[in-house]
C-alpha positions as a printed Julia matrix, in Angstrom:
656×3 Matrix{Float64}:
  25.98    0.76  -26.41
  23.05    2.41  -24.67
  20.96    1.28  -21.72
  17.22    0.63  -21.09
  16.0     0.27  -17.55
  12.87   -1.74  -17.75
  10.54   -2.68  -14.88
   8.43   -5.79  -14.85
   5.19   -5.18  -13.01
   2.13   -7.31  -12.36
  -0.38   -8.71   -9.99
   1.0   -11.46   -7.77
   1.4   -14.85   -9.47
   1.15  -13.42  -13.03
   4.69  -14.7   -13.76
   7.02  -11.69  -13.28
   9.96  -13.66  -11.98
   9.49  -16.42  -14.58
   9.53  -13.8   -17.34
  12.66  -12.3   -15.88
  14.35  -15.73  -15.84
  13.3   -16.31  -19.49
  14.62  -12.9   -20.66
  17.94  -13.47  -18.93
  18.24  -16.95  -20.35
  17.38  -16.02  -23.88
  19.7   -13.05  -23.61
  22.63  -15.27  -22.55
  22.96  -13.76  -19.07
  22.32  -17.15  -17.31
  22.91  -20.64  -18.53
  19.81  -22.32  -17.14
  16.28  -21.29  -16.18
  15.56  -20.99  -12.49
  12.05  -21.63  -11.17
   9.99  -19.99   -8.43
   8.93  -23.45   -7.13
  12.54  -24.6    -7.06
  13.72  -21.52   -5.22
  16.65  -20.94   -7.55
  15.72  -17.76   -9.51
  18.21  -15.05  -10.16
  16.33  -12.09   -8.74
  14.55  -13.65   -5.74
  17.75  -14.37   -3.92
  16.56  -13.74   -0.34
  15.83  -16.79    1.82
  12.31  -15.55    2.59
  11.53  -14.77   -1.07
  12.59  -18.25   -2.12
  10.73  -19.86    0.77
   7.44  -18.03    0.18
   7.77  -17.88   -3.68
   7.09  -14.1    -3.83
   9.19  -11.04   -4.74
   9.66   -8.73   -1.76
  12.53   -6.44   -2.76
  13.25   -4.97   -6.14
  16.21   -6.68   -7.88
  18.28   -5.84  -10.9
  19.74   -8.08  -13.59
  20.97   -7.31  -17.14
  21.26   -8.8   -20.56
  22.2    -7.38  -23.98
  20.45   -7.31  -27.36
  22.83   -6.08  -30.07
  24.09   -2.69  -28.97
  21.41   -2.33  -26.23
  21.86   -3.32  -22.58
  18.56   -4.02  -20.85
  18.59   -3.68  -17.07
  15.57   -5.65  -15.67
  14.01   -4.48  -12.41
  11.88   -7.28  -11.03
   9.35   -5.69   -8.66
   6.95   -7.15   -6.02
   3.4    -7.92   -7.13
   1.74   -8.16   -3.7
  -0.09   -4.95   -2.67
   1.68   -4.99    0.75
   4.92   -4.18   -1.08
   3.58   -1.42   -3.3
   6.2     0.96   -1.84
   8.89   -1.16   -3.5
   7.15   -0.62   -6.86
   7.06    3.12   -6.16
  10.77    3.34   -5.73
  11.45    1.33   -8.93
   9.1     3.45  -11.04
  11.31    6.52  -10.58
  14.33    4.95  -12.23
  12.63    3.28  -15.15
  12.74    4.2   -18.84
   9.89    1.83  -19.62
   7.76   -1.0   -18.14
   6.34   -4.39  -19.04
   2.91   -4.85  -17.43
   2.21   -8.55  -17.13
  -1.23  -10.21  -17.3
  -2.24  -13.82  -17.17
  -4.17  -15.01  -20.17
  -6.27  -17.1   -17.73
  -6.91  -14.8   -14.81
  -6.98  -11.58  -16.85
  -7.06   -8.1   -15.41
  -6.69   -8.09  -11.62
  -7.28   -5.36   -9.14
  -3.56   -4.75   -8.63
  -3.04   -4.64  -12.37
  -5.45   -1.72  -12.57
  -3.57    0.13   -9.8
  -0.36   -0.23  -11.58
  -1.66    0.83  -15.01
  -3.25    3.96  -13.54
   0.11    4.93  -12.07
   2.01    4.08  -15.23
  -0.4     6.19  -17.35
  -0.3     9.06  -14.9
   3.53    9.1   -15.19
   3.54    8.77  -18.91
   5.93    5.86  -18.65
   6.24    3.83  -21.86
   4.5     0.52  -21.13
   4.21   -2.67  -23.1
   1.55   -5.23  -22.11
   2.65   -8.87  -22.06
  -0.17  -11.52  -21.84
   1.48  -14.55  -20.25
   0.43  -18.19  -19.93
  -1.09  -18.59  -23.39
  -0.45  -22.36  -23.22
  -2.5   -22.82  -20.07
  -6.05  -24.28  -20.19
  -8.57  -21.43  -20.02
  -6.35  -18.93  -21.74
  -8.18  -16.28  -23.79
  -7.3   -13.89  -26.62
 -10.17  -11.78  -28.07
 -12.18  -11.93  -24.87
  -9.1   -10.82  -22.88
  -8.39   -7.93  -25.28
 -11.93   -6.72  -24.75
 -11.46   -6.99  -21.0
  -8.23   -4.96  -21.2
  -9.98   -2.29  -23.22
 -12.92   -2.18  -20.75
 -11.13   -2.43  -17.41
  -7.51   -1.31  -18.02
  -7.19    1.14  -20.9
  -8.87    1.41  -24.33
  -5.66    2.5   -25.96
  -4.01   -0.83  -26.76
  -2.9    -2.35  -30.03
  -2.16   -6.07  -30.2
   1.04   -6.62  -32.24
   0.94  -10.4   -31.87
  -1.8   -13.03  -31.74
  -2.06  -16.69  -30.85
  -2.81  -19.94  -32.63
  -4.18  -22.9   -30.58
  -4.46  -20.75  -27.48
  -5.06  -22.62  -24.27
  -3.15  -25.71  -25.38
   0.51  -26.9   -25.22
   0.63  -26.2   -29.0
  -0.02  -22.47  -28.58
   2.12  -20.39  -30.89
   2.53  -16.69  -31.33
   1.9   -15.06  -34.72
   2.37  -11.39  -35.85
  -0.65   -9.21  -36.27
  -0.92   -6.51  -38.88
  -1.62   -2.87  -38.13
  -5.18   -3.3   -39.51
  -8.16   -0.9   -39.55
  -9.09   -1.39  -35.83
  -5.49   -0.7   -34.88
  -5.48    2.43  -37.07
  -8.66    3.58  -35.36
  -7.14    3.19  -31.91
  -4.03    5.06  -32.98
  -6.1     7.87  -34.4
  -7.67    8.38  -30.97
  -4.3     9.36  -29.45
  -2.44   10.83  -32.5
  -3.67   13.98  -34.18
  -1.57   13.39  -37.37
  -3.03    9.91  -37.91
  -6.56   11.28  -37.14
  -6.18   14.04  -39.73
  -4.91   11.55  -42.36
  -7.75    9.18  -41.68
 -10.46   11.9   -41.83
  -9.06   14.13  -44.6
  -6.82   11.71  -46.49
  -4.63   10.58  -47.99
  -4.57    7.43  -45.82
  -1.32    7.14  -43.75
   1.33    4.81  -45.11
   2.57    1.82  -43.13
   5.78    3.74  -42.31
   3.79    6.66  -40.98
   1.64    4.34  -38.92
   4.72    2.69  -37.45
   6.3     6.06  -36.69
   3.17    7.22  -34.89
   2.98    3.98  -32.99
   6.52    4.43  -31.78
   5.91    8.05  -30.75
   2.67    7.36  -28.89
   4.21    4.31  -27.12
   7.15    6.5   -26.11
   4.92    9.18  -24.47
   2.84    6.63  -22.62
  -0.44    7.28  -24.36
  -0.62    3.94  -26.28
   0.19    0.42  -25.17
   1.24   -2.35  -27.54
   0.12   -5.85  -26.5
   2.2    -9.04  -26.91
   1.05  -12.56  -26.21
   3.36  -15.31  -25.04
   4.49  -17.78  -22.37
   7.41  -17.06  -19.99
   7.86  -20.71  -19.16
   7.66  -21.99  -22.74
   9.44  -18.96  -24.31
   6.74  -18.25  -26.96
   6.4   -14.57  -27.77
   9.32  -13.43  -25.62
  11.62  -12.59  -28.61
   8.83  -10.41  -30.02
   8.53   -8.62  -26.73
  12.26   -7.91  -26.64
  12.19   -6.54  -30.13
   9.32   -4.29  -29.07
  11.3    -2.95  -26.11
  14.31   -2.12  -28.2
  12.23   -0.45  -30.94
   9.54    1.35  -28.96
  11.04    2.47  -25.6
  13.32    5.56  -25.78
  16.96    5.32  -24.76
  18.04    5.9   -21.12
  19.6     9.33  -21.08
  17.09   10.1   -18.37
  14.12    8.31  -16.87
  10.6     9.26  -17.98
  10.01   10.99  -14.65
  13.29   12.9   -14.7
  13.0    13.74  -18.37
   9.95   15.97  -17.81
  11.22   18.01  -14.88
  15.02   18.31  -14.83
  17.15   20.99  -16.43
  19.41   20.01  -19.26
  22.96   19.07  -18.42
  26.02   21.17  -18.97
  26.94   22.29  -22.48
  29.49   20.05  -24.33
  32.17   22.79  -23.97
  31.26   23.64  -20.37
  32.17   22.04  -17.07
  31.14   18.44  -16.57
  27.75   17.97  -14.96
  27.66   17.08  -11.27
  26.55   13.48  -10.61
  22.89   13.15   -9.9
  21.05    9.98   -9.17
  18.63    8.0    -6.91
  19.17    5.11   -4.53
  16.12    2.92   -5.19
  17.07   -0.33   -3.42
  19.31   -1.39   -0.51
  20.04   -5.06   -0.05
  22.32   -6.91    2.42
  25.64   -8.17    0.95
  27.24  -11.53    1.6
  29.47  -10.02    4.38
  26.59   -8.17    6.01
  27.46   -4.82    4.44
  24.87   -2.67    2.62
  24.7    -2.78   -1.16
  22.95    0.31   -2.51
  21.53    0.33   -6.02
  22.02    3.72   -7.64
  20.51    4.93  -10.91
  22.52    7.78  -12.45
  20.93   10.59  -14.43
  23.85   13.08  -14.99
  27.58   13.24  -14.51
  29.81   10.31  -13.6
  30.65    8.36  -10.48
  33.99    6.61  -10.14
  35.55    4.16   -7.68
  36.18    5.64   -4.24
  34.7     9.0    -5.23
  33.32   11.2    -2.43
  29.49   11.33   -2.7
  26.94   13.67   -1.21
  23.46   12.26   -0.75
  20.36   14.33   -0.02
  17.65   12.81    2.14
  14.12   14.04    2.57
  12.87   12.92    6.0
   9.26   11.84    6.71
   8.56   15.2     8.38
   9.62   17.14    5.38
  13.14   18.11    6.5
  16.06   17.71    4.11
  19.4    16.46    5.4
  22.71   15.54    3.78
  24.45   12.23    4.01
  28.13   12.32    3.07
  29.76    9.11    1.97
  32.33    7.46   -0.28
  31.73    4.71   -2.82
  34.33    2.23   -1.67
  33.35   -0.31   -4.38
  31.32    0.13   -7.5
  29.88   -2.57   -9.75
  28.07   -1.4   -12.85
  25.15   -3.71  -13.52
  25.82   -5.85  -16.61
  29.34   -4.5   -17.16
  31.93   -6.56  -15.17
  35.15   -4.7   -14.56
  33.79   -1.26  -15.41
  34.45    1.19  -12.55
  32.86    4.38  -14.02
  29.08    4.91  -13.78
  27.64    6.99  -16.55
  24.12    8.45  -17.2
  21.5     5.78  -17.57
  23.52    3.09  -15.8
  22.72    1.31  -12.5
  25.43    0.35  -10.11
  25.73   -1.54   -6.89
  27.62    0.64   -4.34
  29.35   -0.98   -1.39
  30.84    0.74    1.58
  28.51    3.77    1.66
  27.6     3.79    5.3
  24.14    5.01    6.33
  22.65    5.16    2.88
  18.89    4.61    2.68
  16.34    3.88   -0.02
  15.24    7.15   -1.55
  18.46    9.06   -0.89
  19.38   11.35   -3.8
  22.89   11.86   -5.14
  23.54   15.55   -5.72
  20.76   17.96   -6.21
  18.1    15.79   -7.81
  14.93   17.86   -7.6
  12.5    15.6    -9.46
   9.52   14.47   -7.5
   9.3    10.74   -7.36
   5.93    9.02   -7.98
   4.08    9.02   -4.64
   2.03    6.27   -3.06
   0.29    7.02    0.16
   2.06    6.32    3.46
   1.15    3.11    5.2
  -2.12    3.38    7.21
  -1.86    0.32    9.51
  -0.07    0.34   12.87
   1.0    -2.57   15.06
   3.06   -3.05   18.2
   5.82   -5.65   18.29
   7.11   -7.38   21.43
   9.81  -10.04   21.94
   8.53  -13.4    23.21
  11.48  -13.59   25.55
  11.97  -10.51   27.77
  15.7   -10.56   27.45
  15.33  -10.01   23.72
  13.33   -6.73   24.06
  16.42   -4.48   23.54
  17.79   -6.65   20.58
  14.28   -6.63   18.99
  14.13   -2.86   19.09
  17.63   -2.55   17.65
  16.79   -5.04   14.9
  13.65   -3.19   13.84
  15.34    0.17   13.95
  18.16   -1.24   11.81
  15.6    -2.47    9.28
  13.86    0.84    9.28
  17.18    2.56    8.83
  17.65    0.65    5.56
  14.06    1.04    4.46
  12.45    4.25    5.89
   8.93    3.14    4.81
   8.9     0.59    7.68
   8.53    3.49   10.17
   9.72    1.89   13.41
   9.84    3.86   16.65
  10.06    2.94   20.4
   6.64    2.55   22.2
   5.57    1.94   25.78
   6.39   -1.15   27.85
   9.4    -2.22   25.82
   7.45   -2.63   22.54
   8.11   -1.07   19.18
   5.53    0.62   17.01
   5.52   -0.2    13.28
   3.58    1.27   10.38
   2.57   -1.3     7.69
   0.76   -1.71    4.39
  -0.75   -5.14    5.24
  -0.67   -8.44    6.96
   1.7   -10.15    4.5
   4.26   -7.52    5.2
   3.89   -8.28    8.88
   4.42  -11.94    8.27
   7.6   -11.25    6.21
   8.97   -8.99    8.97
   8.34  -11.68   11.53
  10.21  -14.21    9.37
  13.02  -11.75    8.86
  13.43  -11.23   12.57
  13.52  -14.96   13.23
  15.87  -15.92   10.41
  18.27  -12.97   10.25
  18.33  -11.9    13.92
  17.23  -15.0    15.86
  14.41  -13.11   17.51
  10.89  -14.56   17.94
   8.41  -11.65   18.06
   4.66  -11.27   18.54
   2.7    -8.7    16.61
  -0.45   -7.14   17.99
  -3.5    -7.08   15.68
  -3.07   -4.22   13.17
  -5.23   -1.12   13.56
  -5.77    1.92   11.33
  -3.46    4.77   12.11
  -5.01    8.16   12.73
  -3.44   11.59   12.55
  -3.86   14.9    14.44
  -3.71   18.36   12.95
  -3.78   21.69   14.9
  -7.13   23.41   14.89
  -5.75   26.85   15.68
  -2.68   28.65   17.01
  -1.22   28.15   20.46
   1.79   29.45   22.32
   3.63   28.35   25.5
   6.77   29.62   27.19
   8.79   28.11   30.09
  11.43   30.26   31.77
  14.59   29.09   33.45
  13.84   28.02   36.98
  15.39   25.44   39.29
  13.9    24.34   42.5
  15.76   21.48   44.16
  15.98   18.67   41.62
  13.14   19.85   39.4
  13.16   22.29   36.51
  15.61   22.86   33.66
  18.46   25.34   33.07
  16.69   26.41   29.83
  14.09   28.83   28.45
  11.93   27.59   25.6
   8.98   29.29   23.99
   7.07   27.7    21.04
   4.16   28.66   18.79
   2.15   25.96   17.02
  -0.04   26.79   14.06
  -1.68   24.79   11.18
   0.25   24.22    7.96
  -0.89   23.25    4.5
  -2.14   19.75    4.04
   0.69   17.52    3.08
   3.41   19.82    4.42
   4.38   17.6     7.34
   5.92   19.26   10.37
   8.03   22.4     9.77
  10.32   23.95   12.39
  11.16   27.62   12.16
  12.82   30.4    14.25
  11.81   33.87   15.33
  14.76   34.08   17.75
  18.24   34.92   16.51
  20.15   31.8    15.49
  23.19   32.95   17.44
  21.21   33.43   20.67
  21.8    29.79   21.66
  24.82   27.49   21.02
  24.26   25.31   17.95
  23.91   22.09   20.0
  21.02   23.67   22.0
  19.23   24.77   18.76
  19.6    21.22   17.41
  18.36   19.67   20.62
  15.17   21.78   20.48
  14.48   21.07   16.76
  15.13   17.33   17.02
  12.98   17.04   20.15
  10.11   18.91   18.48
  10.01   16.45   15.6
  10.19   13.46   17.95
   7.51   14.85   20.34
   5.11   15.45   17.41
   4.91   11.67   17.0
   2.65   11.55   20.07
   0.07   14.32   20.14
  -2.46   15.32   22.78
  -4.89   12.69   21.53
  -2.27    9.96   21.25
  -1.64   10.17   17.5
   1.12   11.75   15.42
   0.67   15.48   14.71
   1.24   16.58   11.13
   0.79   19.51    8.8
   1.86   22.05   11.36
   4.41   24.81   11.84
   6.3    25.01   15.15
   8.24   28.24   15.68
  10.8    28.92   18.43
   9.72   32.31   19.74
  11.79   32.52   22.91
  15.03   30.94   24.17
  17.63   31.34   26.89
  20.37   29.6    28.78
  22.75   30.05   31.72
  26.48   30.03   31.14
  28.12   26.72   31.88
  25.13   25.32   33.74
  22.8    24.69   30.78
  23.18   21.52   28.71
  21.5    20.08   25.6
  19.71   17.65   27.95
  17.95   20.6    29.57
  16.48   21.62   26.21
  15.6    17.98   25.32
  13.73   17.66   28.59
  11.86   20.97   28.54
  10.89   21.15   24.85
   8.29   18.35   24.92
   6.54   19.97   27.95
   6.31   23.36   26.21
   5.21   21.8    22.88
   2.5    19.76   24.6
   1.12   22.93   26.34
   1.15   24.84   23.01
  -0.61   22.05   21.2
  -3.31   21.87   23.93
  -3.85   25.59   23.58
  -4.01   25.33   19.8
  -6.32   22.34   19.94
  -6.03   19.36   17.63
  -8.49   17.43   15.57
  -8.19   13.73   14.66
  -8.25   12.59   11.06
  -8.71    9.1     9.65
  -7.43    7.72    6.32
  -9.9     7.18    3.47
  -9.8     4.84    0.47
 -11.09    5.49   -3.01
 -12.77    2.3    -4.23
 -14.19    0.65   -7.31
 -16.29   -2.4    -7.09
 -17.65   -4.39  -10.03
 -20.67   -6.5    -9.19
 -23.23   -8.68  -11.05
 -26.4    -6.96  -12.09
 -28.6    -8.56   -9.37
 -26.03   -7.78   -6.55
 -26.09   -4.0    -6.88
 -28.7    -3.36   -4.2
 -27.18   -5.52   -1.42
 -23.65   -4.38   -2.13
 -24.48   -0.7    -2.11
 -26.55   -1.11    1.05
 -23.63   -2.84    2.72
 -21.24   -0.09    1.6
 -23.58    2.63    2.87
 -23.77    0.98    6.28
 -20.0     1.15    6.46
 -19.82    4.91    5.78
 -19.19    4.84    1.98
 -19.75    8.0    -0.01
 -20.67    7.12   -3.57
 -19.38    8.58   -6.82
 -20.53    7.22  -10.16
 -22.4     4.01  -10.91
 -21.95    2.89  -14.5
 -22.51   -0.23  -16.66
 -25.73   -2.2   -16.38
 -25.45   -4.47  -19.37
 -23.35   -7.3   -17.88
 -22.25   -5.77  -14.5
 -22.34   -2.59  -12.44
 -19.23   -0.52  -11.6
 -19.63    1.46   -8.46
 -17.09    4.09   -7.29
 -16.71    6.18   -4.19
 -14.69    6.7    -1.0
 -14.91    5.17    2.45
 -13.0     5.04    5.75
  -9.91    2.81    5.47
 -10.9     0.99    8.72
 -13.95   -0.45    6.89
 -12.16   -1.74    3.79
 -11.19   -5.14    5.26
 -14.88   -5.76    6.15
 -15.92   -5.05    2.58
 -13.32   -7.46    1.22
 -14.51  -10.21    3.55
 -18.27   -9.74    2.8
 -18.16   -9.08   -0.91
 -17.78  -12.74   -2.05
 -20.93  -13.75   -0.1
 -22.96  -10.79   -1.51
 -21.89  -11.52   -5.08
 -21.57  -15.37   -5.25
 -17.82  -14.81   -5.57
 -18.13  -12.68   -8.76
 -17.5    -9.26   -7.27
 -14.18   -7.55   -7.96
 -12.88   -4.98   -5.41
 -10.21   -2.37   -5.85
  -9.19    0.43   -3.44
  -6.29    2.58   -2.63
  -5.55    5.36   -0.01
  -7.09    8.74   -1.04
  -6.08   11.08    1.72
  -7.89   11.52    5.05
 -10.85   13.28    6.62
 -11.84   14.59   10.05
 -12.96   11.75   12.3
 -16.73   11.83   12.9
 -16.07   11.22   16.63
 -13.33   13.96   17.03
 -13.03   13.55   20.81
 -12.06    9.89   20.7
  -8.68    9.49   22.25
  -6.38    6.53   21.74
  -6.42    4.87   25.13
  -8.96    7.23   26.65
 -11.43    5.81   29.22
 -14.65    4.75   27.57
 -13.03    4.58   24.11
 -15.08    2.75   21.45
 -14.33   -1.0    21.67
 -11.9    -2.29   19.13
 -13.37   -4.01   16.07
 -12.94   -3.85   12.33
 -16.02   -1.6    12.12
 -15.37    0.71   15.06
 -12.95    3.39   15.82
  -9.45    2.19   16.63
  -8.57    2.75   20.23
  -5.84    1.6    22.62
């Protein structure tokens, strides 16, 4: 038996969880269909997920088809939880991208397909809800080719589409399908141009190869609720998606395993989800690429921190449940297991020396402050948020002033879910301040500062610290280095300096986190038994602040790349509005039925565009955007909280 790890991805409300239920039911893994409305689905098992009817955390369930086990990873569809999708993509062998036959291609669908194509992940398209009024076939295929990808071949069609009598029928690999295949397969192209014409077996072989490398996408029609077309989709997964010796991401960048007659390969894998267990313990979902993991085996996880540092997290798998294989206690390559008893494990931790780079979405760009409604719950609130952030590092929680906690977020729905989690899981009612765009600081030059040992009364520190700050490459985070000898200070003092530097960089001279910099310890000293680690923790922020001030910092704001599709007569008012909000335009294409405008603009203006676009386009405009890096703020001297800062609004600079 071999394993396929398949992700189900879609825009919100396209029917992902319903399709998961249908696949599990048809595969014999469950004895009845759950429903989102009824709150009894297999994968949305959290109270908040069932209450709100949305998927928040990735979940895994399995069924078998012949000698193939298919592990289904049901992922969120809402844009606020795009980080969950990111973590799932790394462990997949293939994906099913879901569309509604009624709503068609949505903005989030396009984001997902772009990412899937960039990764070369084998992807089958499933058009759901063919039995709903308003469902489309040929028109939708044209829309997919125009707005999603031109390289699609429908392998099934529909009779009586848009009615309860809708039925799926097979479609032949006809001349249009052959033409599409020739665009992505040189062998087929040569046969079409020079002859002889390819045989059906050759066409099917090419279809399988091009689906496997992610350059072509078969399309299947069906209904998750009614079950039509699902069997055809399953046959397509088994036939067209390669086996799970390694994920598509790992397959392209990892070295081959040990030779058959050599030593066994060391276990390598990725933790892609952490969920609370029934007893409150953590359950970590691990996808294994190489080697084996057995019950109670000592494990060594590698963690890449947000500032770029790499740390090790030792642990032991006290309990191990291989997904879809009850009673099996050995995890082999391609398998997913639920690990219990691994203290401190986080999403994104790597087992062994996994060097593959996971697919990257931009970090969250919104920031909010959270306060407990009851003052006596201030400390429990902070502990709860830090505990949630410890399980999911993309929450990014840190203490802030006046007993509040600062959080980084992707959107307002994520904020609502966090508020519900605090209330239901921790019994804490919390208030969230309005979200604002998070800015960053980068050093403009190089600066040094040194503070020698001195002690006058109760002031001063029994420590000498000298630091140099200089710019680093964009995307490098914060890097700490030494010019002093490592043995010049006790290890605890070195660690106190390094840890304090990374913490102090979260609040730069202009009030924002400092990134893409190199901080070097250029001088150090201590006094016998008098100096303590606390002296170095107290002095380091003062020296670092002085070095940063001498280097100078510049503030950067996040930008979004955007695409907006508007009716012909709405082009002028829409582009005028975008220009007034600081947009920089790229290409403008189309002109027959609609205009497609691309460009980039400050992230702080995106919400305004989303609110104004329906009025400018009679509700026909379609907006898509995603983070695209950052640029220097046009008002570089604006300081968060500075006197006279620009007033807060959705169109002005964020200021506290």
